Coordinates of C-alpha atoms and ligand atoms in Angstrom, one line a residue:
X1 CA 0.0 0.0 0.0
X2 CA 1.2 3.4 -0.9
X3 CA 0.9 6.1 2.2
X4 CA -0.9 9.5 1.5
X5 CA -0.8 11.5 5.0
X6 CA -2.4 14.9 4.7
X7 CA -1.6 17.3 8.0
X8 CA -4.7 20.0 8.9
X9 CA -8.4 18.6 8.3
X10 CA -9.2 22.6 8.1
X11 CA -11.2 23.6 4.9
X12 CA -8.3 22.5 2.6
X13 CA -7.3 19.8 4.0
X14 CA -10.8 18.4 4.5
X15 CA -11.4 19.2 0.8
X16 CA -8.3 17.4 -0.7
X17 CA -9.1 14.2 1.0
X18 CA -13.2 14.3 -0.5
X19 CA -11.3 14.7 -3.8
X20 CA -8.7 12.6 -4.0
X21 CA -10.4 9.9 -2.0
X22 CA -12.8 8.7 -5.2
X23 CA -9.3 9.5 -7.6
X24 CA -6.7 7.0 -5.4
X25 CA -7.4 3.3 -6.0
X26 CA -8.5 1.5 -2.1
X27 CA -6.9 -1.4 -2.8
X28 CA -3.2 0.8 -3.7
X29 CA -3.4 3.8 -1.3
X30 CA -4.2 4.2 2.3
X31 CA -5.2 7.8 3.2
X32 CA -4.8 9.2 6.9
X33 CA -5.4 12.8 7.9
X34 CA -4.3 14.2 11.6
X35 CA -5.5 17.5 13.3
X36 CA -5.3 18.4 16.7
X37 CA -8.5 19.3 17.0
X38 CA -12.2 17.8 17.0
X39 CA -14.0 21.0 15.7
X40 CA -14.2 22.5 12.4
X41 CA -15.1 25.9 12.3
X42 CA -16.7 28.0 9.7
X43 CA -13.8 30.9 9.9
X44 CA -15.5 33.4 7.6
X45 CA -18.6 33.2 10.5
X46 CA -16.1 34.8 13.1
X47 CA -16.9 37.7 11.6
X48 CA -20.2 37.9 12.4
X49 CA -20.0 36.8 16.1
X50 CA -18.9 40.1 17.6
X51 CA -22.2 41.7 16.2
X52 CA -24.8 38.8 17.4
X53 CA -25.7 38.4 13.9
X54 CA -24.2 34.9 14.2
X55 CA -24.3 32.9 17.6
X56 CA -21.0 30.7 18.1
X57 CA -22.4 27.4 17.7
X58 CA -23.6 28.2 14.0
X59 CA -20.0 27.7 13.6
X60 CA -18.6 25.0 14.3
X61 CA -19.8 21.1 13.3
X62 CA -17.5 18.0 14.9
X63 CA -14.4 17.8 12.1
X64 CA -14.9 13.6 11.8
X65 CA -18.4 14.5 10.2
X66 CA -16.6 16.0 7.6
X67 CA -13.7 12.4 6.9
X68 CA -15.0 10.5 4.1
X69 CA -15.4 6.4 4.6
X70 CA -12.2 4.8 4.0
X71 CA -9.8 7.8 5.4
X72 CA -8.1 7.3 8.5
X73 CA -8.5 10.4 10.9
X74 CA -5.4 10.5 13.7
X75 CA -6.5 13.2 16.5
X76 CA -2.9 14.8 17.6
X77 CA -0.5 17.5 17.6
X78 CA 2.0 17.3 14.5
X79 CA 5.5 18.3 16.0
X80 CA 8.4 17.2 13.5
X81 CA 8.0 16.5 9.7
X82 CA 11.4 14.6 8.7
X83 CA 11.6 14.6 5.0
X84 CA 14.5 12.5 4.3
X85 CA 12.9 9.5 6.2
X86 CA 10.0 10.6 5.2
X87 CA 8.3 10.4 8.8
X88 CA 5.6 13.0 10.3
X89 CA 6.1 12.9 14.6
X90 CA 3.1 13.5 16.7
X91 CA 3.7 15.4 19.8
X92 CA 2.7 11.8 22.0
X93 CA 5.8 10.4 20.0
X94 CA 3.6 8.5 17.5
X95 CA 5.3 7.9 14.0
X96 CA 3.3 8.3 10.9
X97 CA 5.3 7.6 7.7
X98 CA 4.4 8.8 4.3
X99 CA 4.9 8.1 0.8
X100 CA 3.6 11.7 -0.3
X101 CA 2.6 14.5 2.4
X102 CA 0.0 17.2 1.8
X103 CA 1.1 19.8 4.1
X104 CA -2.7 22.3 4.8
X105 CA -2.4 23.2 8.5
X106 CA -3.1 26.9 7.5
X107 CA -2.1 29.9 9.5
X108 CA -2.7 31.6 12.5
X109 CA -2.8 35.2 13.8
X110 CA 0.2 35.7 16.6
X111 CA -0.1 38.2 19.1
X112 CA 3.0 37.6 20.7
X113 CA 4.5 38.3 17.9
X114 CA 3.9 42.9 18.7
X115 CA 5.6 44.1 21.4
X116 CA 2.4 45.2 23.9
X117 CA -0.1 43.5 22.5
X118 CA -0.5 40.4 24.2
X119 CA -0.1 42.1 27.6
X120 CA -2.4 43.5 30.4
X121 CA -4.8 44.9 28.1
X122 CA -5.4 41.8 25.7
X123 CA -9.0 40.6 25.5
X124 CA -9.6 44.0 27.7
X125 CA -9.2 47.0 25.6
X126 CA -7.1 45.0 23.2
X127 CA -9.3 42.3 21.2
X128 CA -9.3 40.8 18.1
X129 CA -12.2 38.0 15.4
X130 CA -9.6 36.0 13.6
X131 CA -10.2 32.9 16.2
X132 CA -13.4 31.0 17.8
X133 CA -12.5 32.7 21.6
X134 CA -11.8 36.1 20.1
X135 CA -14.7 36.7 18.4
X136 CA -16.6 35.3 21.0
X137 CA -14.9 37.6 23.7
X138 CA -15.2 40.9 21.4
X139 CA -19.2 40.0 21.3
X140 CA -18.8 40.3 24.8
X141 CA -17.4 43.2 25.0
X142 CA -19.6 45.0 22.3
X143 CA -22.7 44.3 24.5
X144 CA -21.2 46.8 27.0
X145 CA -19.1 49.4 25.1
X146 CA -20.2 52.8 25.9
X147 CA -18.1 54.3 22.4
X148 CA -14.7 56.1 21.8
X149 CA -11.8 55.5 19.6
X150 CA -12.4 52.3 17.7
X151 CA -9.4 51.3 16.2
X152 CA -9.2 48.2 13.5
X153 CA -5.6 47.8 12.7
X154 CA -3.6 45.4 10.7
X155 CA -0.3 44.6 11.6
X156 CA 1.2 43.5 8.8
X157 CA 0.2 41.3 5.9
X158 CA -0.1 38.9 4.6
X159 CA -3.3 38.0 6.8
X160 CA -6.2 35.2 6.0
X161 CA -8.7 37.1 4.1
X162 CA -7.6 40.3 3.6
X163 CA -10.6 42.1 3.7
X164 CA -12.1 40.6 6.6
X165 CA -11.2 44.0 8.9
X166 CA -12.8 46.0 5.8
X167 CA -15.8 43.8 6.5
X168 CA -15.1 44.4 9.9
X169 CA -15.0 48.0 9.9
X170 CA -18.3 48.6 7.6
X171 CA -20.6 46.0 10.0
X172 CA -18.7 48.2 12.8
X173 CA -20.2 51.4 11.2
X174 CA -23.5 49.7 10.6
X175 CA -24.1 47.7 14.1
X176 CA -23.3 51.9 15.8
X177 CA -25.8 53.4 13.6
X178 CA -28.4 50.6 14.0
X179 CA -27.6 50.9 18.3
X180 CA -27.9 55.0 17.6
X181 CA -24.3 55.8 19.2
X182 CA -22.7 55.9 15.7
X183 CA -21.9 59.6 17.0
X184 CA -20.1 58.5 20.1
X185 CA -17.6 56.2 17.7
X186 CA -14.6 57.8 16.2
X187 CA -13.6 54.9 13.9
X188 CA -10.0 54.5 12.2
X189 CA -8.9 52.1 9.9
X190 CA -5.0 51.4 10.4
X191 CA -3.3 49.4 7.7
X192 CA 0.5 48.9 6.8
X193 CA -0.8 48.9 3.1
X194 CA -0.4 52.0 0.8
X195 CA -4.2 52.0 1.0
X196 CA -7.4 50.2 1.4
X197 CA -6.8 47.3 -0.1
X198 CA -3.6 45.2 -1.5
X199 CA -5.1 46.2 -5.8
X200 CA -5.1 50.2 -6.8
X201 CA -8.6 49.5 -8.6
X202 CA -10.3 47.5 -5.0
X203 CA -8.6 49.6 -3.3
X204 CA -9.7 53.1 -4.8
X205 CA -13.3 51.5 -4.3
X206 CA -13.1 50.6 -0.8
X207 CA -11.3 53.4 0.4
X208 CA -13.8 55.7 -1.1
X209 CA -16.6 53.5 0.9
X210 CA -14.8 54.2 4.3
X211 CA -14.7 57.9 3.5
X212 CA -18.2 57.7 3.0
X213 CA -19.0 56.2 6.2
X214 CA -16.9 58.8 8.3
X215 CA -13.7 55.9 8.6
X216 CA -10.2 57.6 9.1
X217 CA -7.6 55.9 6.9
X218 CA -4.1 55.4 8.1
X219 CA -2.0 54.0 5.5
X220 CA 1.6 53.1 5.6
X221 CA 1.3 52.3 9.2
X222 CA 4.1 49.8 10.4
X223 CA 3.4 49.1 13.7
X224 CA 6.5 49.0 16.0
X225 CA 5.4 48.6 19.3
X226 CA 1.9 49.0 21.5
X227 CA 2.1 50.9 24.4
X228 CA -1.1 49.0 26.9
X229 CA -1.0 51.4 29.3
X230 CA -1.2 54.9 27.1
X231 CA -3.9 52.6 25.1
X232 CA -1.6 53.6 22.1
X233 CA -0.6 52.1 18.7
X234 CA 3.3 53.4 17.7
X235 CA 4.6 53.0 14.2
X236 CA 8.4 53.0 13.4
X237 CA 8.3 56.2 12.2
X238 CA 6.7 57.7 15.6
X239 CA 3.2 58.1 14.9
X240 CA 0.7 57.3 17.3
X241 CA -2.4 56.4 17.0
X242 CA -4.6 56.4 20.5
X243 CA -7.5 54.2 21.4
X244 CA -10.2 53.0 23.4
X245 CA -10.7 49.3 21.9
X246 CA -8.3 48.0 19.3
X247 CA -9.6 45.5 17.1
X248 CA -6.2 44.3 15.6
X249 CA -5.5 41.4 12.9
X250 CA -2.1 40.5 14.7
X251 CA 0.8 38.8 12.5
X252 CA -0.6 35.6 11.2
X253 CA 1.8 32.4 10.8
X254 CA 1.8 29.0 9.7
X255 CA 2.3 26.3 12.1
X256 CA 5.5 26.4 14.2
X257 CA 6.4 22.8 13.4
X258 CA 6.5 23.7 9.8
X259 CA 9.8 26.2 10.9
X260 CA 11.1 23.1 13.1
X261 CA 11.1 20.8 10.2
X262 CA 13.1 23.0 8.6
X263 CA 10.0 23.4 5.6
X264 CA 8.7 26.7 5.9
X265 CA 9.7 30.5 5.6
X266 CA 10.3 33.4 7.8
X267 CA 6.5 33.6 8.7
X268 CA 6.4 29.2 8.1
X269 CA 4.5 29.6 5.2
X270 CA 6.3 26.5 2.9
X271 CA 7.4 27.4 0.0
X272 CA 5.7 26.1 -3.2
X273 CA 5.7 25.8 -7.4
X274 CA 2.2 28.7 -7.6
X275 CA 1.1 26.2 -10.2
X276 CA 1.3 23.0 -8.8
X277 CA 1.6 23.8 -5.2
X278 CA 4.3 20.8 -5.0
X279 CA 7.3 22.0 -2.5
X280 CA 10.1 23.2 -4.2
X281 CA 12.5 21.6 -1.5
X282 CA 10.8 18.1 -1.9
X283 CA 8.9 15.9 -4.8
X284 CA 6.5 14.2 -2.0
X285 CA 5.4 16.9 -0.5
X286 CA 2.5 19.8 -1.4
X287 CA 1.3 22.4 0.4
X288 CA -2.6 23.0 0.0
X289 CA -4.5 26.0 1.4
X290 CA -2.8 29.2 4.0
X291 CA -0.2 26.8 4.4
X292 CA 2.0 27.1 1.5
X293 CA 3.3 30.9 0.0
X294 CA 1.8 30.9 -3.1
X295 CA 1.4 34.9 -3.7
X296 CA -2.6 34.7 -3.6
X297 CA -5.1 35.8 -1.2
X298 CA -5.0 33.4 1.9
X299 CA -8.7 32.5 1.6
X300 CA -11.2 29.4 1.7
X301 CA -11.8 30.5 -1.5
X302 CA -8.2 29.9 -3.3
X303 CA -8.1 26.6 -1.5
X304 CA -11.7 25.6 -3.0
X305 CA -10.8 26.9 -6.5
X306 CA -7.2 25.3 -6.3
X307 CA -8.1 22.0 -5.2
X308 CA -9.2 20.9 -9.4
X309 CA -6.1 21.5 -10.8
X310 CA -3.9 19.9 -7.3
X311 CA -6.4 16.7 -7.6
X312 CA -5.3 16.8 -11.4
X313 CA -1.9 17.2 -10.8
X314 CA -1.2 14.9 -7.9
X315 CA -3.0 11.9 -9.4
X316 CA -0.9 12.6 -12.2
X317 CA 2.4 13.4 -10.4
X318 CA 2.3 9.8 -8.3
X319 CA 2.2 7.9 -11.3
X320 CA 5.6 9.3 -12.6
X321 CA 3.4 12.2 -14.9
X322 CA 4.4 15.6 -15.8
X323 CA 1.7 18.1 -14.1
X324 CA 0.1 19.7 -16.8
X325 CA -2.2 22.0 -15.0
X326 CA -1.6 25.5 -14.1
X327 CA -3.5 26.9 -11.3
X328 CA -3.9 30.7 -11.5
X329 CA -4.2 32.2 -8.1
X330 CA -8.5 32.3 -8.7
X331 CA -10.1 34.2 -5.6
X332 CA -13.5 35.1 -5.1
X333 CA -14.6 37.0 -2.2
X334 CA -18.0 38.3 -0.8
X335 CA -17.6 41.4 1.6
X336 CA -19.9 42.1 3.6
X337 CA -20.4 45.9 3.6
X338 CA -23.5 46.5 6.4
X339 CA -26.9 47.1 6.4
X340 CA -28.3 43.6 4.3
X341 CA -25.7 44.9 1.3
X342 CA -22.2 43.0 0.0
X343 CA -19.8 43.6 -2.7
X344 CA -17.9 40.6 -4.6
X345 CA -13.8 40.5 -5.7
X346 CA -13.2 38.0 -8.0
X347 CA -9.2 38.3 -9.1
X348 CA -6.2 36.2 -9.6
X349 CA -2.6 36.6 -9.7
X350 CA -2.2 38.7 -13.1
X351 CA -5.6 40.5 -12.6
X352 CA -7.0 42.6 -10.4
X353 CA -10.7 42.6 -8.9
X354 CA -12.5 44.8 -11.7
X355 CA -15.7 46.0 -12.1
X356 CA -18.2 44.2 -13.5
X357 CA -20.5 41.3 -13.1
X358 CA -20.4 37.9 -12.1
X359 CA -20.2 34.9 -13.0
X360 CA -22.2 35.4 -16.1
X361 CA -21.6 39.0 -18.7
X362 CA -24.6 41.4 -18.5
X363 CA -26.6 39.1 -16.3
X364 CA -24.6 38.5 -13.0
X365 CA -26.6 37.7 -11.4
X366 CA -23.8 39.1 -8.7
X367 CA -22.3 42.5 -9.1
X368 CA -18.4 42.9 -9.2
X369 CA -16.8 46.1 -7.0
X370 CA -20.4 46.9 -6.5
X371 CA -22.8 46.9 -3.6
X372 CA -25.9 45.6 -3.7
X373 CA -28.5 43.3 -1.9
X374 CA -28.1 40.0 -3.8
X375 CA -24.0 39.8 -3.3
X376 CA -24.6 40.1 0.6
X377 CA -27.1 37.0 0.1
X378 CA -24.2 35.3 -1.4
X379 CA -22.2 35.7 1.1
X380 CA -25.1 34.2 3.4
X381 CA -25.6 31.4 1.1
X382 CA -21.5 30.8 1.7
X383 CA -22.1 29.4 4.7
X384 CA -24.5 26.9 3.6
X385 CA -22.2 26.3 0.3
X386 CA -19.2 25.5 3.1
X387 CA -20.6 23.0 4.5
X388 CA -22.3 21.3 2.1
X389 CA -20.7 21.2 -1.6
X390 CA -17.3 22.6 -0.5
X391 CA -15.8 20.4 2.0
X392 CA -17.7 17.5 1.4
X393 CA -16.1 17.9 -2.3
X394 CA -18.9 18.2 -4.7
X395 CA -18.4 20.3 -8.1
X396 CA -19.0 23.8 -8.1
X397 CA -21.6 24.6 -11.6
X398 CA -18.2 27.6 -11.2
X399 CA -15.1 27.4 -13.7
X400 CA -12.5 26.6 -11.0
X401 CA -9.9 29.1 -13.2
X402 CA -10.3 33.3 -13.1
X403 CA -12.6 34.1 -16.1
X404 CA -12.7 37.6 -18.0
X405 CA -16.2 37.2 -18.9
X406 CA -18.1 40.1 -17.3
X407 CA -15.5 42.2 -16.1
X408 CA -14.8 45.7 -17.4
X409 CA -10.6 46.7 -17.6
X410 CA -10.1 50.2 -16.3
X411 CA -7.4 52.0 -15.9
X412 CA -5.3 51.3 -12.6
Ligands
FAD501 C1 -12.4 36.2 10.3 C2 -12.2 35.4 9.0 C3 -13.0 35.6 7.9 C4 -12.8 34.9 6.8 N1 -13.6 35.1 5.7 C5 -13.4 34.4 4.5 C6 -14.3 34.6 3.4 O1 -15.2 35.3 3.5 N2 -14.0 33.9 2.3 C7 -13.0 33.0 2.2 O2 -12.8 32.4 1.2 N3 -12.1 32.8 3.3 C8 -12.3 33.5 4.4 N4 -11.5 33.3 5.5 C9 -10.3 32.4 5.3 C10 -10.5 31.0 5.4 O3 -11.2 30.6 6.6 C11 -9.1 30.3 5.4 O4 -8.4 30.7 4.3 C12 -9.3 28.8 5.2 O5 -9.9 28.2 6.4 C13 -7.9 28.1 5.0 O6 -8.0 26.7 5.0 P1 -6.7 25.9 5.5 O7 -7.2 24.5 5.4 O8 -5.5 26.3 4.8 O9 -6.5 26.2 7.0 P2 -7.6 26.0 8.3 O10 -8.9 25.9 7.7 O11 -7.2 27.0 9.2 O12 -7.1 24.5 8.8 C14 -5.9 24.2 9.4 C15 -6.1 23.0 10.3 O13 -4.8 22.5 10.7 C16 -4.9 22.1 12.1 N5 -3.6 22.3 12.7 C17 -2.8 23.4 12.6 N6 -1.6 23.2 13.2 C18 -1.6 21.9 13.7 C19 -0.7 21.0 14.4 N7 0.5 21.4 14.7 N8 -1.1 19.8 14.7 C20 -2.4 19.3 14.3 N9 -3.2 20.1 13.6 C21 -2.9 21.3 13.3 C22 -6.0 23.1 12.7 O14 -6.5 22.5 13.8 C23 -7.0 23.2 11.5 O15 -8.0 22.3 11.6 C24 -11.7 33.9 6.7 C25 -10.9 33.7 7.8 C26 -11.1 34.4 9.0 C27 -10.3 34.2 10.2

């Protein structure tokens, strides 16, 4: 029997083994997956927690529901991945060898990582959505908040789904307006990007959107240090921006074994062909999903739209084939903008979100860089889509590639 160990049953990991399940013969190839934990969480929900529009068991479903028939689930903490005898260590000292190795255990936001931040004031005036007890502990803290200087800050990117604090920061706007205390909010926007968003054309929409809601933007911001007790954010070049709550995206990191194994890069992301996703250190292993530093949005998304050509590919690259597909970097992203209204990116890695509509020329029916009603009913539907055509691995009626079709070019 040939070994296929896949590390992470997150969204990507989860998807890979639904697809490649049916694809690898029963009799040839045993399939195990491992994660540490017994919980799979809908992360794109998080953001909806802190505002009660989403209560946190709508969530999270037990991970096993999730393992097709005839894949082995391990429960455990990966510590050590040993290429050259091929050999994943648990952190109980179990031994798991491999034949090929899908590397998906994603990334996570650091705290630790800011001088400050993780101090006195963290989960007290210091907070943050990008986990299950964060977002639950800034819903918490909403209930009560009398208003001031709300600060949403990223610290540096690249983040999971970039625009999550955008989203953040218009249901922000919209949950103050709709509690009448808008007035008592001074909200700033604090990015270490040049502006809104990482694309000129996205990110001439959405900072125009912020202005429009009364949102300071502070560009260029690279955060050196938080003072907790002055409630203050300092950059290296010694600005300061004060506040009342922080809502921070801290630095987000792939998993720390990944850095011990000697596999990943400065922030343990590892490092990957953007077309194949196989390692460039190592011909058994891939890295599927956050994991791996492909230079695309770190999204659900990419790893949905990815997993065609990988599935392609890997059956192909097992039997001694050359990979002949060419995955493009295809995101697609619903953001949520407030008040029962979205907008939808759809990009890849040579073209920007444009204008437009989607997925169909003329007739959408979603509209591209625009809000309206029906794109924030997407982004409802998402959650339904999650869990039941995405991770359980059905086909998308979607073209899993970046299409033109319906998008206008302008001018950057
Ligand atoms: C607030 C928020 C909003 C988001 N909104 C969207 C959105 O609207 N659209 C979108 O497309 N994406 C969104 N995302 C991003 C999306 O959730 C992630 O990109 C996606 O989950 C990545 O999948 P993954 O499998 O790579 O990682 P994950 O889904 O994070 O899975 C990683 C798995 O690895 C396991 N693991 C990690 N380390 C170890 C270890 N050492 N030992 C054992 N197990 C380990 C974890 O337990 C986890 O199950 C959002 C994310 C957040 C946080």
């Amino acid at each position: 029997m040939r070994r296929l160990l896949v590390l992470g049953a997150g969204t990507a990991g989860t998807m890979a083994v639904n697809k490649l399940r049916p694809r690898l013969a029963r009799d040839e190839w045993r399939i195990t997956v491992v994660d540490s934990s017994d919980t799979h969480h809908y992360q794109p929900g998080y953001l909806f927690i802190p505002f009660g529009i989403y209560r946190p068991d709508e969530v999270s479903k037990p991970l096993r529901r999730f393992i097709p028939t005839g894949v082995d689930l391990v429960s455990g903490e990966i510590d050590l991945v040993e290429p050259e005898r091929q050999v994943v260590r648990l952190a109980d000292g179990t031994e798991l060898p491999y034949d090929y190795l899908i590397i998906a255990t994603g990334t996570t936001p650091r705290p630790e990582q800011s001088e400050g931040m993780a101090g006195s004031e963290w989960r007290r005036s210091i907070h943050e959505f990008y986990t299950y007890e964060g977002a639950v502990a800034l819903a918490e803290k909403l209930k009560t908040w009398e208003g001031g200087r709300l600060v949403v800050q990223i610290v540096e990117m690249p983040i999971k789904c970039p625009v999550a604090p955008l989203e953040f920061t218009f249901l922000a706007d919209a949950f103050f307006t709709e509690q009448g205390m808008r007035d008592r909010v001074d909200l700033t926007y604090v990015t270490p990007l040049e502006g809104a968003f990482t694309k000129p054309v996205a990110s001439r929409y959405l900072g125009d959107m912020l202005e429009d809601r009364r949102v300071a933007l502070e560009a260029d911001f690279l955060l050196e240090r938080v003072d907790p007790a002055a409630r203050t954010l300092i950059s290296y070049d010694e600005r300061e921006i004060p506040f009342d709550l922080l809502v921070t995206v801290p630095v987000n990191m792939g998993a720390d074994y990944v850095a011990r194994s000697g596999l990943g890069n400065e922030l343990n992301y590892v490092p990957v062909d953007k077309q194949t996703l196989l390692s460039r250190a190592h011909d058994t292993i891939f890295a599927i999903g956050d994991a791996s530093d492909i230079p695309a949005s770190k999204a659900g998304s990419v790893a949905h739209f990815s997993m065609e050509t990988f599935t392609e590919n890997f059956a192909r690259h097992v039997e001694g084939r050359q990979m002949i597909h060419r995955f493009d970097g295809h995101a697609n992203c619903f953001i949520e903008t407030g008040h029962g209204k979205g907008l939808l990116i759809d990009f890849n890695y040579e073209t920007e979100p444009l204008p437009g509509t989607y997925p169909l020329p003329g007739v959408g029916p979603f509209s591209l860089l625009k809000e309206t009603e029906l794109n924030h009913w997407g982004k409802v539907l998402f959650r339904w889509m999650y869990w039941n055509v995405l991770l359980p691995g059905k086909q998308l009626p979607l073209p899993a590639l970046m299409s033109m079709a319906g998008k206008q070019r302008v001018p950057s």
